[in-house]
Structure formats: structure tokens, C-alpha cells
């Protein structure tokens, strides 16, 4: 008789998110340390109940090649700090001018623009301090590779570059190639870097890292398509942010260019391709397969 073991994704996500939250709590500067206002803002935006998808992908990438969550924890938290930085700056009046994030007032609404800008800057710098800390549990040459990977995925060849083209495209008719450039750089680059960083730190081989890179790019693109769809069809009580804002700002999105149904199909197709890239792995990659489905099925 063969027993079918179904992977419990909810439990996996909850346990790892708790593990990451506890570590972030320890790594972030205390509100009692000077400058207290800056530290309050950094903690307010970071410890505010995000899904922790990117740090969970660092851990799942490490586990896929036989590593552990403990060994990659500083880098997992570093990526959450970069992500939180990008959200704070993305919400600023000069960029998206959003007032609600993770169900709470955005950082600049709560603390003022100057504090929000500096909180973002300090989180970004703090991320690289944390990656360097990972030399305690991973070989230094792997840590250097990860520093390069994450810096590139965050900068002009990654998130910042994608964000720039996103802003320049507002209110314009963009073609499919430009839309894909925006999504691959603004969102998929950091998601890919998360999975690959975990695998590199845990000693993954070249072919394992390459397969996980393909997985990361495809789920990263699917993630942004799903985010575009949630901005059209989502429920603010579940997304924790306003809906309908992309259309109001004339943003370049998948539903705007291709419609809701074709966008859903494209996201599903990317998830199938991402899972196919994992064929070289056994059951150690089961969390990554389940996360791929979650990325397009989530409601928030
Ligand atoms: C950080 C180097 C650096 C630059 C800032 C503002 C900016 C440049 C980039 C913006 C990038 C951005 C906000 C992309 C959108 C990505 C996205 C879909 C975010 C929502 O992520 P979730 O759903 O959020 O994982 P939670 O709240 O769950 O963490």
C-alpha cells in the first residue's frame, strides 16, 4: 500500500515566517537606541506582518540543496530589509503616493517623509551588514557571490532599473517587451536572487543554482502578474493596500495590456514552467513547488 503524503504549505509558511520575524526582531536596532525615531520607523515598517515570501524563498532554496534555515537566516532577513526599503520608497509621494501598506498607514504617513526616506536608506545599508554576517555559517567566497547577486538584483540592473522604467511608462501605451522588462527587473530580480542566494550559501552546485535561477525568474514574473491582478480584482481587507490604483495612475500592467483572463493564463503557464525547472530535484524541493502555486492563488 502506498501512502500519499501531502505537503502542508500553510504550516511551512507559518513556521518559517515566525522564525524570520523572531530574527528580524533581534537584528533590527532597538527603539531605545539613538536615533530613536529612525529606529521606530524601521521597526514599524519591517515588523508589520508581511508574508515574508522572499526570506522564505531563501530558506526553501537552501533546503532544496540540502541546507538549513539556520545557516541562511541573516541573508534571508537581509532580503526582507531590502524589500521593506523598496516598499517604503515606493509608497512615497514622489513615487506611488500610497497611504496604506500591510493594512496600516504607510511609513511617510506615520512618521513624515524625511524619516521614511532615511528609514529606507538605513534598512538597505543594514541588509548588507547582515549578508556579511552570514560568513559565520557559510564559506566567505559564497558570501561574496551573494553580496554581488543581491546588490545587482537591487540596483539599476534589477529593482531600481525596473522601477525607473515603471515610472517613465506611467500614462503611456507600453509594448509587451517593455512591460516584461519592468516586471522582470522591478519584482522578479529580487525574488530570483532570494532562491539563488539560499542555494549558493548552502553549497548548491552550478546546475542546481541554474535550475533554481530559472524557477526564481518565472515565479517572480508570475508574482508581479498576480499582484497586478489583485490590484484589479482583490479585496483591500486581504491585500492590506488600496485596489484600483494602477488603473488610476495609468500604470503598465498585465491586465491593462492583455486583460484579466489572458493575464491569469500567463501566470499559470509561468508557474508550470517554474515547476518544470525543478525536475532535477526530489522531494527537498517540495516547498518550492507548493510556493509556486501559492504565488498565483494568494488573495493578499
Ligand atoms: C530598494 C534598491 C531599492 C530601490 C527602491 C521603490 C523601488 C526602488 C522599487 C519598488 C519595487 C517594488 C515596490 C516592486 C513591487 C513588488 C511587490 C509586488 C511588492 C509586494 O510584495 P508582497 O506582496 O508584500 O510580498 P508583503 O507586504 O507581503 O511583504
mmCIF file of C-alpha atoms and ligand atoms in Angstrom:
data_model
loop_
_atom_site.group_PDB
_atom_site.id
_atom_site.type_symbol
_atom_site.label_atom_id
_atom_site.label_comp_id
_atom_site.label_asym_id
_atom_site.label_seq_id
_atom_site.Cartn_x
_atom_site.Cartn_y
_atom_site.Cartn_z
ATOM 1 C CA UNK A 1 0.000 0.000 0.000
ATOM 2 C CA UNK A 2 1.408 3.397 -0.903
ATOM 3 C CA UNK A 3 0.755 6.363 1.371
ATOM 4 C CA UNK A 4 0.295 9.759 -0.296
ATOM 5 C CA UNK A 5 1.991 12.455 1.746
ATOM 6 C CA UNK A 6 0.601 15.903 1.014
ATOM 7 C CA UNK A 7 2.848 18.828 1.771
ATOM 8 C CA UNK A 8 1.349 21.213 4.360
ATOM 9 C CA UNK A 9 2.234 24.604 2.841
ATOM 10 C CA UNK A 10 0.287 26.696 5.356
ATOM 11 C CA UNK A 11 2.190 25.166 8.229
ATOM 12 C CA UNK A 12 5.514 25.546 6.372
ATOM 13 C CA UNK A 13 4.853 29.242 5.634
ATOM 14 C CA UNK A 14 3.668 29.985 9.167
ATOM 15 C CA UNK A 15 6.629 28.279 10.876
ATOM 16 C CA UNK A 16 9.210 29.931 8.665
ATOM 17 C CA UNK A 17 7.561 33.357 8.849
ATOM 18 C CA UNK A 18 7.654 33.113 12.668
ATOM 19 C CA UNK A 19 11.332 32.101 12.564
ATOM 20 C CA UNK A 20 12.108 35.116 10.340
ATOM 21 C CA UNK A 21 10.023 37.521 12.431
ATOM 22 C CA UNK A 22 11.891 36.473 15.608
ATOM 23 C CA UNK A 23 15.237 37.035 13.880
ATOM 24 C CA UNK A 24 14.193 40.426 12.435
ATOM 25 C CA UNK A 25 13.115 41.458 15.924
ATOM 26 C CA UNK A 26 16.665 40.708 17.151
ATOM 27 C CA UNK A 27 18.563 42.132 14.158
ATOM 28 C CA UNK A 28 16.751 45.486 13.931
ATOM 29 C CA UNK A 29 18.095 48.298 16.145
ATOM 30 C CA UNK A 30 16.107 48.837 19.331
ATOM 31 C CA UNK A 31 13.707 51.757 19.728
ATOM 32 C CA UNK A 32 15.714 52.739 22.811
ATOM 33 C CA UNK A 33 18.911 53.238 20.775
ATOM 34 C CA UNK A 34 19.614 56.704 19.351
ATOM 35 C CA UNK A 35 18.220 57.955 16.907
ATOM 36 C CA UNK A 36 15.039 56.513 18.405
ATOM 37 C CA UNK A 37 12.648 57.985 15.815
ATOM 38 C CA UNK A 38 14.535 56.386 12.921
ATOM 39 C CA UNK A 39 14.569 53.008 14.646
ATOM 40 C CA UNK A 40 10.860 53.261 15.425
ATOM 41 C CA UNK A 41 10.147 53.851 11.737
ATOM 42 C CA UNK A 42 12.420 50.980 10.605
ATOM 43 C CA UNK A 43 10.742 48.604 13.042
ATOM 44 C CA UNK A 44 7.231 49.894 12.265
ATOM 45 C CA UNK A 45 7.571 49.112 8.562
ATOM 46 C CA UNK A 46 9.521 45.869 8.862
ATOM 47 C CA UNK A 47 7.674 44.208 11.760
ATOM 48 C CA UNK A 48 4.253 44.739 10.267
ATOM 49 C CA UNK A 49 3.131 41.317 9.180
ATOM 50 C CA UNK A 50 4.234 40.919 5.559
ATOM 51 C CA UNK A 51 4.061 37.450 4.019
ATOM 52 C CA UNK A 52 7.887 37.095 4.283
ATOM 53 C CA UNK A 53 7.831 35.401 0.889
ATOM 54 C CA UNK A 54 11.360 36.429 -0.149
ATOM 55 C CA UNK A 55 13.134 35.273 3.040
ATOM 56 C CA UNK A 56 11.094 32.060 2.925
ATOM 57 C CA UNK A 57 12.385 31.554 -0.629
ATOM 58 C CA UNK A 58 15.973 31.994 0.641
ATOM 59 C CA UNK A 59 15.305 29.206 3.138
ATOM 60 C CA UNK A 60 13.483 26.979 0.613
ATOM 61 C CA UNK A 61 16.346 27.488 -1.887
ATOM 62 C CA UNK A 62 18.823 26.345 0.771
ATOM 63 C CA UNK A 63 16.648 23.356 1.743
ATOM 64 C CA UNK A 64 16.341 22.267 -1.911
ATOM 65 C CA UNK A 65 20.125 21.667 -1.971
ATOM 66 C CA UNK A 66 20.263 20.062 1.485
ATOM 67 C CA UNK A 67 20.893 23.168 3.650
ATOM 68 C CA UNK A 68 19.105 24.514 6.712
ATOM 69 C CA UNK A 69 17.111 27.627 7.573
ATOM 70 C CA UNK A 70 19.511 28.490 10.430
ATOM 71 C CA UNK A 71 22.539 28.643 8.115
ATOM 72 C CA UNK A 72 20.977 31.241 5.785
ATOM 73 C CA UNK A 73 18.970 33.253 8.315
ATOM 74 C CA UNK A 74 20.990 36.543 8.172
ATOM 75 C CA UNK A 75 20.702 36.704 4.363
ATOM 76 C CA UNK A 76 17.010 35.764 4.469
ATOM 77 C CA UNK A 77 16.420 38.707 6.846
ATOM 78 C CA UNK A 78 18.627 40.970 4.714
ATOM 79 C CA UNK A 79 16.377 40.407 1.704
ATOM 80 C CA UNK A 80 13.306 41.264 3.779
ATOM 81 C CA UNK A 81 15.024 44.541 4.790
ATOM 82 C CA UNK A 82 15.681 45.391 1.114
ATOM 83 C CA UNK A 83 12.087 44.503 0.244
ATOM 84 C CA UNK A 84 10.765 46.694 3.090
ATOM 85 C CA UNK A 85 13.046 49.520 1.922
ATOM 86 C CA UNK A 86 11.578 49.253 -1.576
ATOM 87 C CA UNK A 87 8.008 49.333 -0.211
ATOM 88 C CA UNK A 88 8.687 52.440 1.926
ATOM 89 C CA UNK A 89 10.212 54.306 -1.016
ATOM 90 C CA UNK A 90 7.611 53.013 -3.483
ATOM 91 C CA UNK A 91 4.843 54.438 -1.240
ATOM 92 C CA UNK A 92 6.408 57.937 -1.019
ATOM 93 C CA UNK A 93 4.510 60.904 -2.520
ATOM 94 C CA UNK A 94 7.208 61.283 -5.213
ATOM 95 C CA UNK A 95 6.619 57.701 -6.408
ATOM 96 C CA UNK A 96 3.236 55.968 -5.860
ATOM 97 C CA UNK A 97 1.913 58.234 -3.086
ATOM 98 C CA UNK A 98 0.196 55.357 -1.244
ATOM 99 C CA UNK A 99 -1.259 55.771 2.231
ATOM 100 C CA UNK A 100 -1.993 52.135 3.168
ATOM 101 C CA UNK A 101 0.503 49.258 3.361
ATOM 102 C CA UNK A 102 0.166 45.904 5.113
ATOM 103 C CA UNK A 103 -3.145 47.201 6.489
ATOM 104 C CA UNK A 104 -1.550 50.221 8.218
ATOM 105 C CA UNK A 105 -0.660 53.836 7.344
ATOM 106 C CA UNK A 106 2.467 53.903 5.170
ATOM 107 C CA UNK A 107 5.789 54.907 6.736
ATOM 108 C CA UNK A 108 5.727 58.522 5.492
ATOM 109 C CA UNK A 109 2.102 58.971 6.652
ATOM 110 C CA UNK A 110 3.046 57.729 10.114
ATOM 111 C CA UNK A 111 6.463 59.414 10.526
ATOM 112 C CA UNK A 112 6.793 62.066 7.793
ATOM 113 C CA UNK A 113 8.661 61.941 4.505
ATOM 114 C CA UNK A 114 12.157 62.712 5.766
ATOM 115 C CA UNK A 115 12.038 59.929 8.358
ATOM 116 C CA UNK A 116 10.592 57.475 5.802
ATOM 117 C CA UNK A 117 13.381 58.205 3.304
ATOM 118 C CA UNK A 118 16.040 57.709 5.969
ATOM 119 C CA UNK A 119 14.376 54.572 7.363
ATOM 120 C CA UNK A 120 14.510 53.066 3.854
ATOM 121 C CA UNK A 121 18.153 54.069 3.424
ATOM 122 C CA UNK A 122 19.124 52.583 6.790
ATOM 123 C CA UNK A 123 17.307 49.303 6.030
ATOM 124 C CA UNK A 124 19.171 48.997 2.721
ATOM 125 C CA UNK A 125 22.573 49.542 4.377
ATOM 126 C CA UNK A 126 21.613 47.189 7.234
ATOM 127 C CA UNK A 127 20.868 44.446 4.716
ATOM 128 C CA UNK A 128 24.486 44.343 3.567
ATOM 129 C CA UNK A 129 25.713 44.217 7.169
ATOM 130 C CA UNK A 130 23.536 41.141 7.660
ATOM 131 C CA UNK A 131 24.733 39.379 4.491
ATOM 132 C CA UNK A 132 28.324 39.871 5.671
ATOM 133 C CA UNK A 133 27.309 38.226 8.989
ATOM 134 C CA UNK A 134 26.464 35.084 7.045
ATOM 135 C CA UNK A 135 30.228 34.417 6.783
ATOM 136 C CA UNK A 136 29.810 32.877 10.267
ATOM 137 C CA UNK A 137 27.971 29.878 8.766
ATOM 138 C CA UNK A 138 28.869 29.869 5.033
ATOM 139 C CA UNK A 139 32.191 29.976 3.135
ATOM 140 C CA UNK A 140 33.403 33.565 2.551
ATOM 141 C CA UNK A 141 33.640 33.132 -1.233
ATOM 142 C CA UNK A 142 29.952 32.140 -1.323
ATOM 143 C CA UNK A 143 29.050 35.178 0.797
ATOM 144 C CA UNK A 144 30.897 37.438 -1.673
ATOM 145 C CA UNK A 145 28.947 35.845 -4.560
ATOM 146 C CA UNK A 146 25.712 36.522 -2.678
ATOM 147 C CA UNK A 147 26.693 40.155 -1.985
ATOM 148 C CA UNK A 148 27.235 40.647 -5.713
ATOM 149 C CA UNK A 149 23.997 38.828 -6.623
ATOM 150 C CA UNK A 150 21.812 40.834 -4.237
ATOM 151 C CA UNK A 151 23.435 44.210 -4.986
ATOM 152 C CA UNK A 152 22.885 43.616 -8.712
ATOM 153 C CA UNK A 153 19.280 42.444 -8.233
ATOM 154 C CA UNK A 154 18.532 45.587 -6.176
ATOM 155 C CA UNK A 155 20.239 48.211 -8.335
ATOM 156 C CA UNK A 156 19.953 49.558 -11.856
ATOM 157 C CA UNK A 157 20.132 46.064 -13.420
ATOM 158 C CA UNK A 158 17.344 44.960 -11.076
ATOM 159 C CA UNK A 159 14.738 46.578 -8.865
ATOM 160 C CA UNK A 160 15.747 50.242 -9.212
ATOM 161 C CA UNK A 161 16.072 49.917 -13.003
ATOM 162 C CA UNK A 162 12.631 48.304 -13.240
ATOM 163 C CA UNK A 163 11.122 50.955 -11.002
ATOM 164 C CA UNK A 164 12.633 53.722 -13.178
ATOM 165 C CA UNK A 165 11.089 52.321 -16.374
ATOM 166 C CA UNK A 166 7.809 51.767 -14.489
ATOM 167 C CA UNK A 167 7.691 55.463 -13.564
ATOM 168 C CA UNK A 168 8.697 56.581 -17.065
ATOM 169 C CA UNK A 169 5.918 54.418 -18.551
ATOM 170 C CA UNK A 170 3.067 55.846 -16.451
ATOM 171 C CA UNK A 171 0.231 57.117 -18.629
ATOM 172 C CA UNK A 172 1.863 55.788 -21.813
ATOM 173 C CA UNK A 173 0.947 52.883 -24.086
ATOM 174 C CA UNK A 174 3.752 50.374 -23.442
ATOM 175 C CA UNK A 175 4.506 47.307 -25.562
ATOM 176 C CA UNK A 176 4.743 43.767 -24.204
ATOM 177 C CA UNK A 177 8.560 43.818 -24.217
ATOM 178 C CA UNK A 178 8.704 46.964 -22.030
ATOM 179 C CA UNK A 179 6.077 45.556 -19.664
ATOM 180 C CA UNK A 180 8.091 42.357 -19.262
ATOM 181 C CA UNK A 181 11.282 44.405 -18.699
ATOM 182 C CA UNK A 182 9.540 46.314 -15.878
ATOM 183 C CA UNK A 183 8.197 43.205 -14.153
ATOM 184 C CA UNK A 184 11.376 41.157 -14.546
ATOM 185 C CA UNK A 185 13.507 43.948 -13.081
ATOM 186 C CA UNK A 186 11.192 45.590 -10.535
ATOM 187 C CA UNK A 187 9.986 42.365 -8.928
ATOM 188 C CA UNK A 188 11.379 39.127 -10.383
ATOM 189 C CA UNK A 189 15.069 40.049 -9.932
ATOM 190 C CA UNK A 190 14.888 40.128 -6.103
ATOM 191 C CA UNK A 191 12.700 37.008 -5.981
ATOM 192 C CA UNK A 192 15.197 35.124 -8.184
ATOM 193 C CA UNK A 193 18.096 36.414 -6.053
ATOM 194 C CA UNK A 194 16.332 35.109 -2.919
ATOM 195 C CA UNK A 195 16.142 31.490 -4.107
ATOM 196 C CA UNK A 196 19.628 31.570 -5.640
ATOM 197 C CA UNK A 197 21.215 33.156 -2.535
ATOM 198 C CA UNK A 198 19.855 30.363 -0.326
ATOM 199 C CA UNK A 199 21.202 27.701 -2.681
ATOM 200 C CA UNK A 200 24.630 29.369 -3.015
ATOM 201 C CA UNK A 201 25.088 29.741 0.753
ATOM 202 C CA UNK A 202 24.022 26.129 1.334
ATOM 203 C CA UNK A 203 26.650 24.820 -1.119
ATOM 204 C CA UNK A 204 24.465 24.218 -4.202
ATOM 205 C CA UNK A 205 26.227 23.059 -7.385
ATOM 206 C CA UNK A 206 26.281 25.082 -10.651
ATOM 207 C CA UNK A 207 23.456 23.106 -12.236
ATOM 208 C CA UNK A 208 21.324 23.295 -9.068
ATOM 209 C CA UNK A 209 21.817 27.078 -8.851
ATOM 210 C CA UNK A 210 20.990 27.467 -12.542
ATOM 211 C CA UNK A 211 17.737 25.474 -12.231
ATOM 212 C CA UNK A 212 16.739 27.497 -9.169
ATOM 213 C CA UNK A 213 17.516 30.733 -11.035
ATOM 214 C CA UNK A 214 15.104 29.723 -13.803
ATOM 215 C CA UNK A 215 12.484 28.838 -11.185
ATOM 216 C CA UNK A 216 13.024 32.202 -9.444
ATOM 217 C CA UNK A 217 12.658 34.299 -12.591
ATOM 218 C CA UNK A 218 9.453 32.528 -13.607
ATOM 219 C CA UNK A 219 7.773 32.656 -10.195
ATOM 220 C CA UNK A 220 8.973 36.265 -9.844
ATOM 221 C CA UNK A 221 7.254 37.291 -13.059
ATOM 222 C CA UNK A 222 4.121 35.314 -12.118
ATOM 223 C CA UNK A 223 4.167 37.040 -8.701
ATOM 224 C CA UNK A 224 4.023 40.513 -10.272
ATOM 225 C CA UNK A 225 1.268 39.443 -12.701
ATOM 226 C CA UNK A 226 -0.715 38.145 -9.699
ATOM 227 C CA UNK A 227 -0.033 41.446 -7.909
ATOM 228 C CA UNK A 228 -1.342 43.356 -10.961
ATOM 229 C CA UNK A 229 -4.457 41.158 -10.944
ATOM 230 C CA UNK A 230 -5.025 41.736 -7.211
ATOM 231 C CA UNK A 231 -4.913 45.476 -7.886
ATOM 232 C CA UNK A 232 -7.914 44.950 -10.194
ATOM 233 C CA UNK A 233 -9.889 42.143 -8.559
ATOM 234 C CA UNK A 234 -8.512 41.999 -4.970
ATOM 235 C CA UNK A 235 -10.106 42.782 -1.621
ATOM 236 C CA UNK A 236 -8.272 45.559 0.326
ATOM 237 C CA UNK A 237 -9.081 43.805 3.630
ATOM 238 C CA UNK A 238 -6.972 40.876 2.358
ATOM 239 C CA UNK A 239 -4.272 42.699 0.356
ATOM 240 C CA UNK A 240 -3.731 45.342 3.076
ATOM 241 C CA UNK A 241 -3.407 48.021 0.376
ATOM 242 C CA UNK A 242 -5.717 50.018 -1.859
ATOM 243 C CA UNK A 243 -7.038 48.476 -5.095
ATOM 244 C CA UNK A 244 -7.693 50.130 -8.455
ATOM 245 C CA UNK A 245 -4.655 52.378 -8.016
ATOM 246 C CA UNK A 246 -2.722 51.042 -11.037
ATOM 247 C CA UNK A 247 -5.505 51.921 -13.490
ATOM 248 C CA UNK A 248 -5.979 55.330 -11.832
ATOM 249 C CA UNK A 249 -2.281 56.116 -12.364
ATOM 250 C CA UNK A 250 -2.129 54.694 -15.901
ATOM 251 C CA UNK A 251 0.413 52.043 -14.804
ATOM 252 C CA UNK A 252 1.852 49.486 -17.202
ATOM 253 C CA UNK A 253 0.307 46.197 -16.016
ATOM 254 C CA UNK A 254 -0.575 42.780 -17.464
ATOM 255 C CA UNK A 255 -4.363 43.185 -17.080
ATOM 256 C CA UNK A 256 -4.188 46.662 -18.670
ATOM 257 C CA UNK A 257 -2.322 45.316 -21.711
ATOM 258 C CA UNK A 258 -3.766 41.792 -22.099
ATOM 259 C CA UNK A 259 -6.954 41.680 -19.979
ATOM 260 C CA UNK A 260 -7.672 39.716 -16.779
ATOM 261 C CA UNK A 261 -8.211 36.271 -18.310
ATOM 262 C CA UNK A 262 -5.091 36.265 -20.518
ATOM 263 C CA UNK A 263 -3.042 37.531 -17.547
ATOM 264 C CA UNK A 264 -4.329 34.688 -15.343
ATOM 265 C CA UNK A 265 -3.391 32.174 -18.054
ATOM 266 C CA UNK A 266 0.098 33.662 -18.452
ATOM 267 C CA UNK A 267 0.680 33.474 -14.679
ATOM 268 C CA UNK A 268 -0.458 29.815 -14.609
ATOM 269 C CA UNK A 269 1.786 28.978 -17.558
ATOM 270 C CA UNK A 270 4.803 30.570 -15.815
ATOM 271 C CA UNK A 271 4.085 28.517 -12.687
ATOM 272 C CA UNK A 272 4.060 25.291 -14.747
ATOM 273 C CA UNK A 273 7.396 26.301 -16.327
ATOM 274 C CA UNK A 274 8.858 27.164 -12.909
ATOM 275 C CA UNK A 275 7.869 23.756 -11.531
ATOM 276 C CA UNK A 276 9.288 22.038 -14.638
ATOM 277 C CA UNK A 277 12.665 23.706 -13.917
ATOM 278 C CA UNK A 278 12.696 21.824 -10.585
ATOM 279 C CA UNK A 279 12.620 18.373 -12.229
ATOM 280 C CA UNK A 280 16.271 17.870 -11.238
ATOM 281 C CA UNK A 281 15.274 17.978 -7.550
ATOM 282 C CA UNK A 282 13.470 15.408 -5.438
ATOM 283 C CA UNK A 283 11.158 15.990 -2.524
ATOM 284 C CA UNK A 284 13.530 18.517 -0.929
ATOM 285 C CA UNK A 285 12.112 20.985 -3.469
ATOM 286 C CA UNK A 286 8.504 20.272 -2.485
ATOM 287 C CA UNK A 287 8.209 23.610 -0.599
ATOM 288 C CA UNK A 288 9.312 25.471 -3.753
ATOM 289 C CA UNK A 289 6.696 23.627 -5.849
ATOM 290 C CA UNK A 290 3.946 24.445 -3.350
ATOM 291 C CA UNK A 291 5.084 28.089 -3.081
ATOM 292 C CA UNK A 292 4.853 28.410 -6.880
ATOM 293 C CA UNK A 293 1.136 27.520 -6.730
ATOM 294 C CA UNK A 294 0.598 29.796 -3.729
ATOM 295 C CA UNK A 295 2.087 32.759 -5.627
ATOM 296 C CA UNK A 296 -0.741 32.816 -8.149
ATOM 297 C CA UNK A 297 -3.539 31.577 -5.879
ATOM 298 C CA UNK A 298 -2.979 34.008 -2.970
ATOM 299 C CA UNK A 299 -5.551 36.649 -2.065
ATOM 300 C CA UNK A 300 -3.124 39.054 -0.421
HETATM 301 C C1 LIG B 1 15.226 49.055 -2.561
HETATM 302 C C2 LIG B 1 17.198 49.303 -4.045
HETATM 303 C C3 LIG B 1 15.809 49.688 -3.733
HETATM 304 C C4 LIG B 1 15.145 50.567 -4.530
HETATM 305 C C5 LIG B 1 13.843 51.166 -4.351
HETATM 306 C C6 LIG B 1 10.911 51.968 -4.929
HETATM 307 C C7 LIG B 1 11.799 50.999 -5.603
HETATM 308 C C8 LIG B 1 13.211 51.327 -5.711
HETATM 309 C C9 LIG B 1 11.379 49.820 -6.066
HETATM 310 C C10 LIG B 1 9.969 49.364 -5.942
HETATM 311 C C11 LIG B 1 9.876 47.923 -6.174
HETATM 312 C C12 LIG B 1 8.523 47.413 -5.832
HETATM 313 C C13 LIG B 1 7.769 48.012 -4.702
HETATM 314 C C14 LIG B 1 8.016 46.400 -6.533
HETATM 315 C C15 LIG B 1 6.711 45.805 -6.247
HETATM 316 C C16 LIG B 1 6.935 44.456 -5.684
HETATM 317 C C17 LIG B 1 5.715 43.927 -4.997
HETATM 318 C C18 LIG B 1 4.699 43.239 -5.809
HETATM 319 C C19 LIG B 1 5.576 44.101 -3.680
HETATM 320 C C20 LIG B 1 4.549 43.460 -2.819
HETATM 321 O O1 LIG B 1 5.201 42.354 -2.226
HETATM 322 P P1 LIG B 1 4.483 41.374 -1.208
HETATM 323 O O2 LIG B 1 3.106 41.048 -1.703
HETATM 324 O O3 LIG B 1 4.354 42.283 0.085
HETATM 325 O O4 LIG B 1 5.402 40.225 -0.961
HETATM 326 P P2 LIG B 1 4.387 41.862 1.650
HETATM 327 O O5 LIG B 1 3.691 43.019 2.335
HETATM 328 O O6 LIG B 1 3.644 40.562 1.828
HETATM 329 O O7 LIG B 1 5.822 41.745 2.030
#
